[in-house]
Each structure stands twice: as C-alpha cells, then as structure tokens.
Coordinates of C-alpha atoms in Angstrom, one line a residue:
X144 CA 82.4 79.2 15.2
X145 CA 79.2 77.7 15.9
X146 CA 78.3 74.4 16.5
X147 CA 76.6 74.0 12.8
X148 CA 80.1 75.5 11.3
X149 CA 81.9 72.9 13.6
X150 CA 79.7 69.8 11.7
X151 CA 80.6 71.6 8.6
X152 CA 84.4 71.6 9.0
X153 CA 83.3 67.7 9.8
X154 CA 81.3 67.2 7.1
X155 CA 84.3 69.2 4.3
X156 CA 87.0 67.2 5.8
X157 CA 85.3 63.9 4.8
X158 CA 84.3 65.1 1.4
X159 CA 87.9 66.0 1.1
X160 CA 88.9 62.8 2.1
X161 CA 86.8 60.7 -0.3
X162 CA 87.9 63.0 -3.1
X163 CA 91.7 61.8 -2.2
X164 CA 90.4 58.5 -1.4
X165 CA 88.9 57.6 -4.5
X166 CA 91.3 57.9 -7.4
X167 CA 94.1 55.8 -5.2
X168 CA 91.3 52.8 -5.0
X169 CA 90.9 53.3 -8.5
X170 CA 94.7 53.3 -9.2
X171 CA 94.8 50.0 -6.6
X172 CA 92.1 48.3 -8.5
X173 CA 93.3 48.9 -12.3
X174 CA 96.7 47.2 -10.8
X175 CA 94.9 44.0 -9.8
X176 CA 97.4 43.2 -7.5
X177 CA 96.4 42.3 -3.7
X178 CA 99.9 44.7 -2.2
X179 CA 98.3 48.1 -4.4
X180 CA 94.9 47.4 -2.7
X181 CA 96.5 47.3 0.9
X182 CA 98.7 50.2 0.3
X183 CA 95.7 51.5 -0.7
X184 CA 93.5 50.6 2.4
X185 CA 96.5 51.5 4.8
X186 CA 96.3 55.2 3.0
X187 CA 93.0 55.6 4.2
X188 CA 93.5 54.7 7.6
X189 CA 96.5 57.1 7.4
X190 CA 93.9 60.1 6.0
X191 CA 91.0 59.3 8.4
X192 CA 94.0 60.2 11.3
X193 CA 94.9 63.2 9.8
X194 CA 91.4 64.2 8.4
X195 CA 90.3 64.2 12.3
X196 CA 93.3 66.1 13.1
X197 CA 92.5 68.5 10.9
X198 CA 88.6 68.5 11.6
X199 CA 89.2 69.1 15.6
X200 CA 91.7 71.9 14.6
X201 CA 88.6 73.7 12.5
X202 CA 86.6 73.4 15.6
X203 CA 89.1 74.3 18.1
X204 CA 87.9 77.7 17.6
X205 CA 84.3 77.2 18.7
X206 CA 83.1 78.7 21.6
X207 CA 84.1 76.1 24.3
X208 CA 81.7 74.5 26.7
X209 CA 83.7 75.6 29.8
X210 CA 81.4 74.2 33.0
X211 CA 79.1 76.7 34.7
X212 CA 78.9 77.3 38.5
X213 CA 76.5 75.0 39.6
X214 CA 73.3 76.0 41.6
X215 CA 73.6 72.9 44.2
X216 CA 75.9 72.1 47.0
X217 CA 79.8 72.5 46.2
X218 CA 81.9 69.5 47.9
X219 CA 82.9 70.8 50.6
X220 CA 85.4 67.7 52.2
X221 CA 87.8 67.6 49.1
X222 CA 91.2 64.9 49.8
X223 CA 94.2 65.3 46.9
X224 CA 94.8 61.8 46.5
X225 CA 98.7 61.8 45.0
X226 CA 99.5 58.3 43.5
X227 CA 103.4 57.4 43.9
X228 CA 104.9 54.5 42.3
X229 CA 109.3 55.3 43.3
X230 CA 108.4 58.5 41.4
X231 CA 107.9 61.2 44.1
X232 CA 108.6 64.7 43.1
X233 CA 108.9 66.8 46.1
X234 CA 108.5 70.0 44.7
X235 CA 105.6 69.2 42.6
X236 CA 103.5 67.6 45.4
X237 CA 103.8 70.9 47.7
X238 CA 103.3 72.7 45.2
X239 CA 100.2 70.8 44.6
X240 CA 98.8 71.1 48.0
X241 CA 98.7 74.5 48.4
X242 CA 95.2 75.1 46.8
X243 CA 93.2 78.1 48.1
X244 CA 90.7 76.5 49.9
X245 CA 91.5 73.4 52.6
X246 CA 91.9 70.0 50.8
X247 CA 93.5 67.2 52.7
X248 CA 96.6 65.1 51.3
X249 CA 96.3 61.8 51.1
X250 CA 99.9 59.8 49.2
X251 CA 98.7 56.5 48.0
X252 CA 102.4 54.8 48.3
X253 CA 103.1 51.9 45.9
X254 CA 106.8 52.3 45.7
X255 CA 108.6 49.4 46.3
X256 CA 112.3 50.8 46.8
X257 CA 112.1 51.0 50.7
X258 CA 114.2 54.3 50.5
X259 CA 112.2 55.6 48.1
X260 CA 108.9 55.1 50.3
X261 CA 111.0 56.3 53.4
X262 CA 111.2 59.5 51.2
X263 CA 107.3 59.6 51.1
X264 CA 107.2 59.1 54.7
X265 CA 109.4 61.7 55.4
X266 CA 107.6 64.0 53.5
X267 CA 104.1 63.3 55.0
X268 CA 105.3 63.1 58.4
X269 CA 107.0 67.1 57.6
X270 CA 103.7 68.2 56.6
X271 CA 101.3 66.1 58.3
X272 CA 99.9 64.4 55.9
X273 CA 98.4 60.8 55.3
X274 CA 100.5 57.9 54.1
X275 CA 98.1 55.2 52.5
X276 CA 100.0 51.9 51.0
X277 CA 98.2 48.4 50.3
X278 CA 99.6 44.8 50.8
X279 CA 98.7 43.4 47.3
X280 CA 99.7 45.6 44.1
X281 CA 97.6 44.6 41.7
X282 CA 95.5 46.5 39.0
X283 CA 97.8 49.2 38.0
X284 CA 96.6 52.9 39.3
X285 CA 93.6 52.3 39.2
X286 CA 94.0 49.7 41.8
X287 CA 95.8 51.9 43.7
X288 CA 93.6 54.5 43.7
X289 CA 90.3 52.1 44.9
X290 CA 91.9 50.6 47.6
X291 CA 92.5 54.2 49.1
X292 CA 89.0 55.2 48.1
X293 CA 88.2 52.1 50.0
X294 CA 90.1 53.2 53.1
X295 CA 88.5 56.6 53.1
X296 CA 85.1 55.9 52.4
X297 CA 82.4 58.6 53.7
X298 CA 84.9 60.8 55.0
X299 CA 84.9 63.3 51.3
X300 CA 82.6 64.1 49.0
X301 CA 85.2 64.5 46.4
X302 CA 88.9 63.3 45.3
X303 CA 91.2 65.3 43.1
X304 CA 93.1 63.2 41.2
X305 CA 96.6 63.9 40.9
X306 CA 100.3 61.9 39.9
X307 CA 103.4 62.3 42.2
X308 CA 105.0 64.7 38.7
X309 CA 101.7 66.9 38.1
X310 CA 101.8 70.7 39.4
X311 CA 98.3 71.8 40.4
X312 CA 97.4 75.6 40.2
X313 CA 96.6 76.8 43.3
X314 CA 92.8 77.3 42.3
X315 CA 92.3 74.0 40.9
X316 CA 90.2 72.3 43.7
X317 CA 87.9 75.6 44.4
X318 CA 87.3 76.1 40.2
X319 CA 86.4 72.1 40.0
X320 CA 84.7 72.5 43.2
X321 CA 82.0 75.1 41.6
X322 CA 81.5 72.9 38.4
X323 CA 80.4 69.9 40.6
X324 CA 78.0 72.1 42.3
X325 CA 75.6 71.0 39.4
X326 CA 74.8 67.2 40.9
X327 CA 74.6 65.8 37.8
X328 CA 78.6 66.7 36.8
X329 CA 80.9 63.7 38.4
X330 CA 83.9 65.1 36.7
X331 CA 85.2 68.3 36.2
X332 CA 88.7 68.2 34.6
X333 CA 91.7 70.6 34.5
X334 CA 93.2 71.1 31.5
X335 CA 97.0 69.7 31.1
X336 CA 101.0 71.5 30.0
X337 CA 104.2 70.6 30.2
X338 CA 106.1 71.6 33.5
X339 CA 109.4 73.8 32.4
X340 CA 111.7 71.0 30.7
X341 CA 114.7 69.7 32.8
X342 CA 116.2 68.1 30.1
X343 CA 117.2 69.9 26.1
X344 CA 114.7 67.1 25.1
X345 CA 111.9 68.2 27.4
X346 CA 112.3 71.8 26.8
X347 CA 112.0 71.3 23.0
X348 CA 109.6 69.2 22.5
X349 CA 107.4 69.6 26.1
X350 CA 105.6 72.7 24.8
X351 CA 103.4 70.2 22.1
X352 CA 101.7 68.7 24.9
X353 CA 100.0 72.0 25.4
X354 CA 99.3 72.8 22.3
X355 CA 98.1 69.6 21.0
X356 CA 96.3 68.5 23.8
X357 CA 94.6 72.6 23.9
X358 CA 93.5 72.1 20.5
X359 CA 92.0 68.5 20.4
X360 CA 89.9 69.1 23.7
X361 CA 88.8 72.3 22.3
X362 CA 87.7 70.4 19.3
X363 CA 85.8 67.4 21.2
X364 CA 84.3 69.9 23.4
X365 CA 82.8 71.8 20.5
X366 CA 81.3 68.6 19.1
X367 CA 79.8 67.7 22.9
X368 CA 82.7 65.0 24.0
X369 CA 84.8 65.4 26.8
X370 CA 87.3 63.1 28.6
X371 CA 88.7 61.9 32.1
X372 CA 92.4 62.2 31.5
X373 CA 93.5 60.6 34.8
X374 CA 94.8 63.1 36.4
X375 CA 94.1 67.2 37.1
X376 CA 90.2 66.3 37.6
X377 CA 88.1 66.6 40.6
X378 CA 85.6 63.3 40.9
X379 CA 82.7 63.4 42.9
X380 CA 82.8 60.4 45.3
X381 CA 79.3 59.1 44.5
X382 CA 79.7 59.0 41.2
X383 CA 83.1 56.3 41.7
X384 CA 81.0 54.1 44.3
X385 CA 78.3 54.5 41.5
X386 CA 80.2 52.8 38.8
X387 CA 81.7 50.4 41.3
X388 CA 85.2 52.1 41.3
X389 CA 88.1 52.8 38.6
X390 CA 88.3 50.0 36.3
X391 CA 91.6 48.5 36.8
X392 CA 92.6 48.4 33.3
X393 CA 96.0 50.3 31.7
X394 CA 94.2 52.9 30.1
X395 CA 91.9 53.6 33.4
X396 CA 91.1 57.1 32.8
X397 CA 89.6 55.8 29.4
X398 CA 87.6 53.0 30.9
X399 CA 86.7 55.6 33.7
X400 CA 85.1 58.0 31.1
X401 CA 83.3 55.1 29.8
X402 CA 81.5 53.6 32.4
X403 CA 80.6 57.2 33.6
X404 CA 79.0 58.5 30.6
X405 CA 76.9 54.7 30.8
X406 CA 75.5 55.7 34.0
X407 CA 74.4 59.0 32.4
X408 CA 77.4 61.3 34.3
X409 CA 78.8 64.1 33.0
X410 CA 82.4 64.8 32.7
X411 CA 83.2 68.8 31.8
X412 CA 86.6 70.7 30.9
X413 CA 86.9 73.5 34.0
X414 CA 88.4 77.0 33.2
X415 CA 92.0 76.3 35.4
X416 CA 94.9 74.2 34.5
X417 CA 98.0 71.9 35.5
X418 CA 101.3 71.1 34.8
X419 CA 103.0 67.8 34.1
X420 CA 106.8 66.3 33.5
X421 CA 107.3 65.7 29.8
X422 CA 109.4 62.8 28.9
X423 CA 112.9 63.1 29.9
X424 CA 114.9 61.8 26.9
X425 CA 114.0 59.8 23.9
X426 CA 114.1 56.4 25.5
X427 CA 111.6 57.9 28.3
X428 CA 109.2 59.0 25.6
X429 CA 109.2 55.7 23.6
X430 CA 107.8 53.9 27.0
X431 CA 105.5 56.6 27.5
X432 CA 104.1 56.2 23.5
X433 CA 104.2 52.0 24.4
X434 CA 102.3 51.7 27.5
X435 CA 99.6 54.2 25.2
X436 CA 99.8 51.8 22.2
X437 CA 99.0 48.9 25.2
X438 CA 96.5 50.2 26.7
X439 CA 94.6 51.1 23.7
X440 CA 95.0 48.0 22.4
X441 CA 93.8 46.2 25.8
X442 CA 90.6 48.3 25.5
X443 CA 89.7 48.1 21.9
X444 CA 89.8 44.2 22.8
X445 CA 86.2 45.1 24.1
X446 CA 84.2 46.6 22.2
X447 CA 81.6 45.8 24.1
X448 CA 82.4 48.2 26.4
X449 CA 81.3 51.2 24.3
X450 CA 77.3 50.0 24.9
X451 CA 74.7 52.5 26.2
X452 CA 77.1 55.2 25.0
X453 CA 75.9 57.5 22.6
X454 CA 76.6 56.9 18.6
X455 CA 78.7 60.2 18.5
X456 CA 80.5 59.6 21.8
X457 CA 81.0 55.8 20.9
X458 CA 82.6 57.1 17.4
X459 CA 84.9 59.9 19.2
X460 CA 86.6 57.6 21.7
X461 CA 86.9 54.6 19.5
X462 CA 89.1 56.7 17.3
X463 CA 91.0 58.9 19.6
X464 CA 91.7 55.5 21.5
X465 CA 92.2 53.6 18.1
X466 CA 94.5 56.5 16.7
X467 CA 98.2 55.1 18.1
X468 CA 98.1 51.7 16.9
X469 CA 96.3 51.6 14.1
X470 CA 98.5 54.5 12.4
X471 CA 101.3 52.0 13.8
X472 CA 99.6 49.6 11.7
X473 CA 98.9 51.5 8.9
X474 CA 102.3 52.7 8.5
X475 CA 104.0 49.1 8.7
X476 CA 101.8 48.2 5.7
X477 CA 102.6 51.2 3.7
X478 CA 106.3 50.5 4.3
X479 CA 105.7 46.5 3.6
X480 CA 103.3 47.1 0.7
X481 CA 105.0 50.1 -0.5
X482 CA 108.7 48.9 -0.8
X483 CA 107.2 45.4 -2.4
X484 CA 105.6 47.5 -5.5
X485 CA 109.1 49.1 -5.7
X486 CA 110.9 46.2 -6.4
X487 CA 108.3 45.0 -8.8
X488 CA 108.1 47.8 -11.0
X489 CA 104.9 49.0 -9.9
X490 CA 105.8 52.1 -7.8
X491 CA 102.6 53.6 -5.9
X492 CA 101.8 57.3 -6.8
X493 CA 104.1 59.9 -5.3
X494 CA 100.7 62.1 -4.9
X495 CA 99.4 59.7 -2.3
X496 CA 103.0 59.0 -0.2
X497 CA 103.0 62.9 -0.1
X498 CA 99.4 63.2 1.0
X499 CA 100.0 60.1 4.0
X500 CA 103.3 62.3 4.6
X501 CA 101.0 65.8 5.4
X502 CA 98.5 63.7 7.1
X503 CA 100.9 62.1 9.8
X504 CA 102.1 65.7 10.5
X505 CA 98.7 66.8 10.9
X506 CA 98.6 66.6 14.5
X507 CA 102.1 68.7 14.6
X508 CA 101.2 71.4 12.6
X509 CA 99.4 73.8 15.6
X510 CA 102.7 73.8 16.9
X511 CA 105.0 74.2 14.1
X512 CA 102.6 77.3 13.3
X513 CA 102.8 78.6 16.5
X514 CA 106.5 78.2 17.1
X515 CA 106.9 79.9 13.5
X516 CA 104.2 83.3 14.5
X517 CA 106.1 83.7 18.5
X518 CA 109.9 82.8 16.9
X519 CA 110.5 82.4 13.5
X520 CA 109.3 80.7 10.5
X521 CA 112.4 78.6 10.6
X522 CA 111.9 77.8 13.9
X523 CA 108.3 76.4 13.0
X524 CA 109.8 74.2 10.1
X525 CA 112.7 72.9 12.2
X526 CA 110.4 71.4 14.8
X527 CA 107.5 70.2 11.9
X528 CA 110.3 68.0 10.6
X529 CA 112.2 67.1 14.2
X530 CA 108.8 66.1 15.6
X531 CA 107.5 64.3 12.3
X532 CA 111.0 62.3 12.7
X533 CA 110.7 62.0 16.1
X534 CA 107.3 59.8 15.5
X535 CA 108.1 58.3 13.1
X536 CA 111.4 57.2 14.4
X537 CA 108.9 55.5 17.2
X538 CA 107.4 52.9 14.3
X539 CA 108.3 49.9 15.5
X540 CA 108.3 50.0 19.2
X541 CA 104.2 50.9 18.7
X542 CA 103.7 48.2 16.2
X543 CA 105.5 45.9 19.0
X544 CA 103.2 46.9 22.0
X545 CA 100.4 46.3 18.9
X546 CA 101.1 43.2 18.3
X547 CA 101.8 41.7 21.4
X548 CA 98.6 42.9 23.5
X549 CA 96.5 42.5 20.0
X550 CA 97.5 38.7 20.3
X551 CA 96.5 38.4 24.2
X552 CA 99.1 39.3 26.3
X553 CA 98.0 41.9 29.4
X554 CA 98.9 45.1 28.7
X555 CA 101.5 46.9 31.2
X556 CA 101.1 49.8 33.3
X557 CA 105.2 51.4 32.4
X558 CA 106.1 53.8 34.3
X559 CA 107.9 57.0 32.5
X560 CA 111.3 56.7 33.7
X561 CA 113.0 60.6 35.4
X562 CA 115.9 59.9 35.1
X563 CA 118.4 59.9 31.8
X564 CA 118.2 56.4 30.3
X565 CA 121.9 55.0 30.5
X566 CA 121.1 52.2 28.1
X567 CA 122.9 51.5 25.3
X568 CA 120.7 52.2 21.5
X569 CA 120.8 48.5 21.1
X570 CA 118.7 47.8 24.2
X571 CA 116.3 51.0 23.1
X572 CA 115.9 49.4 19.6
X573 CA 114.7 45.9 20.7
X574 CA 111.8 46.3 18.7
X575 CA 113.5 47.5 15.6
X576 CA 116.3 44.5 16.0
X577 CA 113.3 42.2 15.6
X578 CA 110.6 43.7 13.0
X579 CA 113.2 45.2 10.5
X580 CA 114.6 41.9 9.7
X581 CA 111.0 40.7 9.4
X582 CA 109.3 43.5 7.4
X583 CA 112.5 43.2 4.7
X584 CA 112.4 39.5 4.6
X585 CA 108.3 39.7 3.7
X586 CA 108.9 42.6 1.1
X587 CA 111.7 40.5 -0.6
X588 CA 109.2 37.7 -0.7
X589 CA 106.7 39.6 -2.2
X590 CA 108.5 41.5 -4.5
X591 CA 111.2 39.0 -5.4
X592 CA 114.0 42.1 -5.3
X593 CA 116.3 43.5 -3.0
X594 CA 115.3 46.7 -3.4
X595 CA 112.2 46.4 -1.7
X596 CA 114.4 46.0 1.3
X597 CA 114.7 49.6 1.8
X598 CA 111.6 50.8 2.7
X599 CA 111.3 48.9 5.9
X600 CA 114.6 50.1 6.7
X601 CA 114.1 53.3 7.3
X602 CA 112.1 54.3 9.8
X603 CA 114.7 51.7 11.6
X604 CA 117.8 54.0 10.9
X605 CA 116.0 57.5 12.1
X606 CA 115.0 55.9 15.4
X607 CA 119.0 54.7 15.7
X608 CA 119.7 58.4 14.8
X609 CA 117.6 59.6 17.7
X610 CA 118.6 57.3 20.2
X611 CA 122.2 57.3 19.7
X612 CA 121.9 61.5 19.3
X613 CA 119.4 62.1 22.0
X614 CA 121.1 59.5 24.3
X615 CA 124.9 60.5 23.8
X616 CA 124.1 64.5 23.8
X617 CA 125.0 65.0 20.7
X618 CA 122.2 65.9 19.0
X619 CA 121.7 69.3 20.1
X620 CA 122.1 71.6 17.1
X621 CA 120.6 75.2 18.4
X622 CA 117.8 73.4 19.7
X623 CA 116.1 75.8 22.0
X624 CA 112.6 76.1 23.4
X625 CA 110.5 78.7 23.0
X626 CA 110.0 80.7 26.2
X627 CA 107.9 79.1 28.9
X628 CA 104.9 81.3 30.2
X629 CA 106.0 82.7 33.5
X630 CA 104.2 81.1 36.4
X631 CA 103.2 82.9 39.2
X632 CA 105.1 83.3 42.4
X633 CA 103.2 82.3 45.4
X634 CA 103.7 80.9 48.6
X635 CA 106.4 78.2 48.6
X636 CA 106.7 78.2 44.6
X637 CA 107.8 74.5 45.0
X638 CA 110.2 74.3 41.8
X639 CA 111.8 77.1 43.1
X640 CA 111.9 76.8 46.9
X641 CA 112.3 73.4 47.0
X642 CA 111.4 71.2 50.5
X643 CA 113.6 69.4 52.9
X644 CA 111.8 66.6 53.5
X645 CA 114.0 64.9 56.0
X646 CA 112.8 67.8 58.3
X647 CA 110.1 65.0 60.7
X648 CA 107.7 67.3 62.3
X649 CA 106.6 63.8 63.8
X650 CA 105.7 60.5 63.1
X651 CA 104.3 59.9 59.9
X652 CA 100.6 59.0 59.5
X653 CA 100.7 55.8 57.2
X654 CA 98.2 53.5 57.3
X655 CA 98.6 49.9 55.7
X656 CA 95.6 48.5 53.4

C-alpha cells in the first residue's frame, strides 16, 4: 500500500463516517429534544474511535518506515537503565542484559519495601552491577529516571530504557544502536508483546497487546508518526539534556515524544522487539486502564503543549491520547442519554446502538480475526465478545479516573500490581458502587420512568461478572491461549533458568542520589 492509498483509506473512512453521521443528527434534530442530540453527539465520538481504528488497520499494511543504518557515529557507551519500583523481576532483568554487544546495567531503585530493595541489591552485587536510588521520590518515572541521568552524566552516549517486567531481545541495543547512527534520530524504539502469560487471564488475553499495538504503529508509521512508548527504546543522551530531561508527568513517555519532536528530533520504530508482563488478573488490568485514563487526562489539560508540532502530528497524538477517556465519556452519555429516551417513549434507532456496538470492537477485531485464521472461527468470536465485555465491563472505573483528574486532581503514577488481587469485588467495584447509583438517579430524572434505570446498570453487572469470575477462578470455560511464538534459547534463557540472586559475588555497588 502506498502512502497515497494510505490517505485514501483516511479519506473513505471519514466519508463513511459522515454518511452514518448524518441521518442520526437528522433523526436527533426532528426529535427536538436536548437527550436525542447528545446521544447523538456521543455516537460520533464513539465512530471517530472506531473510524481511526479502522483507518490505521487499512494502513497497517503499508510499507513500514523501519529506521535505516545511519552513516554517522553509532553510540558506542550504551547503560540499560532498569527502573524498579517493589516490582523486580529477576528473570526478566538478566535476561535483559545479555545484549550482544557490552551495555552496562544501571537499577534505578525506588522500592520502598526494604526487603524488596535488599533483593535488588542482591542482585547487582551477583552480577556487578550498579545500584542507583534517590532521597526524594518525586515525579513518577520520569523522576526516577532524571535523577539517574543526572548521576551519570557524560559517562554514555545513550540509555536504553527498560522496566524491571520488560524482556529485551538480545539484539536490541546493537539494532537501536545502528538507527542512531543518523545524528538527527534521538529515539529509536523497539517494538512491544506480551511475555508468555502466568496467569489463565494473561495467557488469554496477553496476545492483543501484540497485535493491537503491531497494527496501530504500523498504521501511524505509514502516515509519518511515530511514538516514545517508555520503555524498549534506545535515547540518545544529548537529545534528553536537549529537552531538559523527561517531563515528570504520568504519561511521560507521551510528554517525552512531545517535547522531542518540538526540538525537531526524530523518534523511529527499529526492526527488533521486546516482551512485557500483561496484567495479571482483572483487577490488575483495571489499574493498568486507570493510571492510562489519568494520565491522558493530566496531559490533555494542556493543550498548549502540542505547539511547534506539526498539524498532522498535533492531530495523531491528541487522539490516540484523547481515545480512553473520551470513549469513557462517550459511552456514559450513551448509557445516560440512551436509557432516558427509553423511558420516554422515544427509543434511539437500533441501526446507530449497533453501529457504536461494531465501532467499540473495532480495535479488537485484528485479533478476533487472527485467533479465528491460526485456531478456529469460534475461537475468534469467543474472544471478540470476551474482550468487547471485558472493556466494557471497565466503564466506570475510566469515567472515574476522568472525572477526578478532569476536575484538578494530580494524576497517579499506579503501579500494575504481579501478584493475584485478594480483594473482595466490592473493593474492585468502588467506582461502579458510586456512578451507578448516580447515572440511574439522572436517567429517572430525565425520563420520569424507572425503566430508564436499566441502561446505566449494565455495564455495572458485567464488570461484577468479571471480577467476581476472574477473581474467584471460576470463570475459566475452555479458555485457552493460542500458542506463544517459541523464543529462542540462548545463554541463560532467564524465564527458564532462572537466577539465585542471594548468590553476593561482593558488595553491591549502590550509590545514593
């Protein structure tokens, strides 16, 4: 696909949108009535998410801008700086380390269970690496990662960026190392999977990181936009003193493409990849898709942020950054709105419920379809509808994180929990326990019926399904994943051979910032 067919699949999936668009303003507009005109407007938002799916699927099949060998100088003093926060994996930072040409380790420590960071210092001191940990924990990783930038100052030209679950290939640093060759590149990024699932949860769902993160990046790239995901990337040390540093906000690796591409940086996608932990259970995955939701909100506080970018680049991040909460959003007022023209007699057309319906499974599809051509056809249906639940089950704890950051409060840097949440499904349904009641009481007001209650109440009983199935074990009917691609077998395979830290080959080497 070329880059003209790519702006065509653009330009058809907008023409297909207004098509849909305008008979439901029209059917909003004969109804006078201000809850059909924002169901309406809430549709739209709902298309314009799935209409981008859908357009960065087209173009995922473009020929992909993967970064050329530079003709400058390669960095040549590389450091893997592994950030820790009581979440070291072992096994995944050996496995890291061992890159084909010499990078030096560097574990920027924030943990603050002290046999948790024994554990790190155990580790460095087995392998002789460097222990770096600061006396004031403030500005989330990104803080983290400029005070040991600051502590190592002039002794690398580059850093590869890497969290304490993430599972580098072994040619990671010498593939980035090539693309940065060209002076102008100050990011060359890997491209991200799921590591093999250690939970029934991981294993089924895990795989869709690949495939819808594969197919998005293909997309952007085809259109010219590429990203800083935060992790997997080499970054050239001048370019961070450049731009003064990571900004220390939530969504840092966001920010971080930002004030690069200001400075006139470029950040390319390099031909090698890495592995990451997928959520371990549903309660894990709901504070993964909240700190998300926060820290999207927390940037989109600024536009003014996006200045000196380009139009096309401005457009691109604003909605990949805008597209959590604002389908959040969306879908709250399609519920409130929705359930209110029920119980007035006025029911919204089916057509348009059914086309919000395909649009929110839009970014699933790839996956269904791919599940249904390597297993079966039942297989690729079974997931559609268990992942379409699955996020939509997640409703409410999105439109919370929306609404509290949206109204000032700082955004949190959560960390994914690893281990099985032993909470009960009250606790995980806060959210729900709080909105529910409200969303009902406003569709009753609008309406005048009690009908109208039901809509809001839905998405409220799948997420108590989910968390009381996922949570209890229960839920487990023949769900298997599809095969994981074999990895290769190398020296110290570190989720296979895993490392006994506690064997001190010396002091460790920590230094305090």
């Amino acid at each position: 696909m070329s880059f003209r067919t790519a702006h065509a699949s653009t330009v058809l999936v907008v023409a297909l949108w207004a098509a849909l668009v305008v008979p439901l303003i029209t059917w909003a507009a004969a109804l006078g009535s201000p809850l059909a005109v924002a169901f309406a407007a809430a549709n739209a938002l709902t298309w314009v998410a799935g209409g981008r799916a859908l357009a960065l699927w087209l173009r995922a099949s473009a020929p992909q801008r993967v970064a050329p060998v530079g003709h400058g100088a390669q960095p040549h003093r590389i450091a893997l700086l592994v950030c820790v926060c009581d979440d070291l994996d072992t096994s995944a930072v050996v496995h890291s380390a061992q890159q084909d040409i010499p990078v030096d380790v560097v574990l920027l420590d924030d943990s603050r269970d002290p046999d948790r960071a024994a554990r790190v210092d155990a580790l460095a001191a087995a392998r002789g690496w460097v222990v770096l940990r600061r006396a004031e924990r403030s500005g989330f990783k990104a803080g983290n990662l400029n005070a040991g930038i600051a502590a190592l100052r002039g002794r690398y030209d580059a850093y590869l960026i890497c969290d304490s679950d993430v599972v580098l290939e072994a040619s990671v640093a010498r593939v980035c190392s090539a693309a940065l060759a060209d002076p102008a590149v100050a990011v060359a990024q890997a491209s991200p999977a799921a590591s093999p699932g250690s939970s029934p949860f991981a294993r089924y769902f895990g795989p869709l990181l690949a495939t819808h993160l594969g197919v998005t990046r293909r997309g952007r790239g085809a259109h010219g936009v590429t990203a800083f995901l935060g992790r997997g990337a080499l970054v050239r040390a001048a370019a961070i003193a450049d731009v003064g540093g990571f900004p220390e906000a939530v969504a840092e690796d966001l920010a971080m493409t930002v004030q690069l591409r200001r400075r006139g940086w470029r950040i390319v996608d390099a031909d090698v990849a890495f592995a990451e932990d997928y959520p371990i259970d549903y309660a894990a995955f709901r504070v993964q898709l909240r700190k998300t939701a926060e820290g999207a909100v927390e940037f989109l506080r600024h536009p003014e942020r996006m200045r000196g970018l380009r139009l096309r680049e401005a457009i691109d991040l604003s909605l990949e950054t805008a597209l959590v909460p604002v389908t959040a959003l969306a879908g709250a007022v399609i519920l409130l709105t929705g359930a209110a023209l029920v119980g007035l007699d006025t029911p919204p057309p089916v057509w348009g419920i059914f086309v919000s319906a395909v649009a929110a499974a839009m970014p699933l599809l790839p996956e269904a379809l791919r599940r249904a051509r390597t297993q079966r056809i039942a297989a690729g249906a079974v997931f559609g509808l268990a992942a379409g639940l699955l996020y939509a089950s997640t409703t409410f704890v999105v439109l919370a994180a929306v609404i509290r950051t949206g109204l000032g409060r700082r955004a949190t840097f959560w960390v994914t929990p690893k281990t099985p949440s032993r909470r009960g499904v009250s606790t995980v349904l806060r959210d729900e326990l709080v909105l529910v009641p409200l969303l009902v009481m406003g569709a009753v007001a609008a309406s005048g019926s009690a009908l109208s209650a039901a809509g809001p109440v839905m998405p409220a009983v799948v997420a108590a399904v989910f968390a009381s199935g996922m949570m209890s074990g229960r839920v487990r009917a023949r769900i298997e994943a599809p095969l994981a691609p074999r990895r290769r077998r190398g020296r110290g395979d570190a989720r296979r051979r895993s490392t006994d830290a506690a064997a001190t080959i010396g002091p460790p080497r920590t230094l305090t910032r």
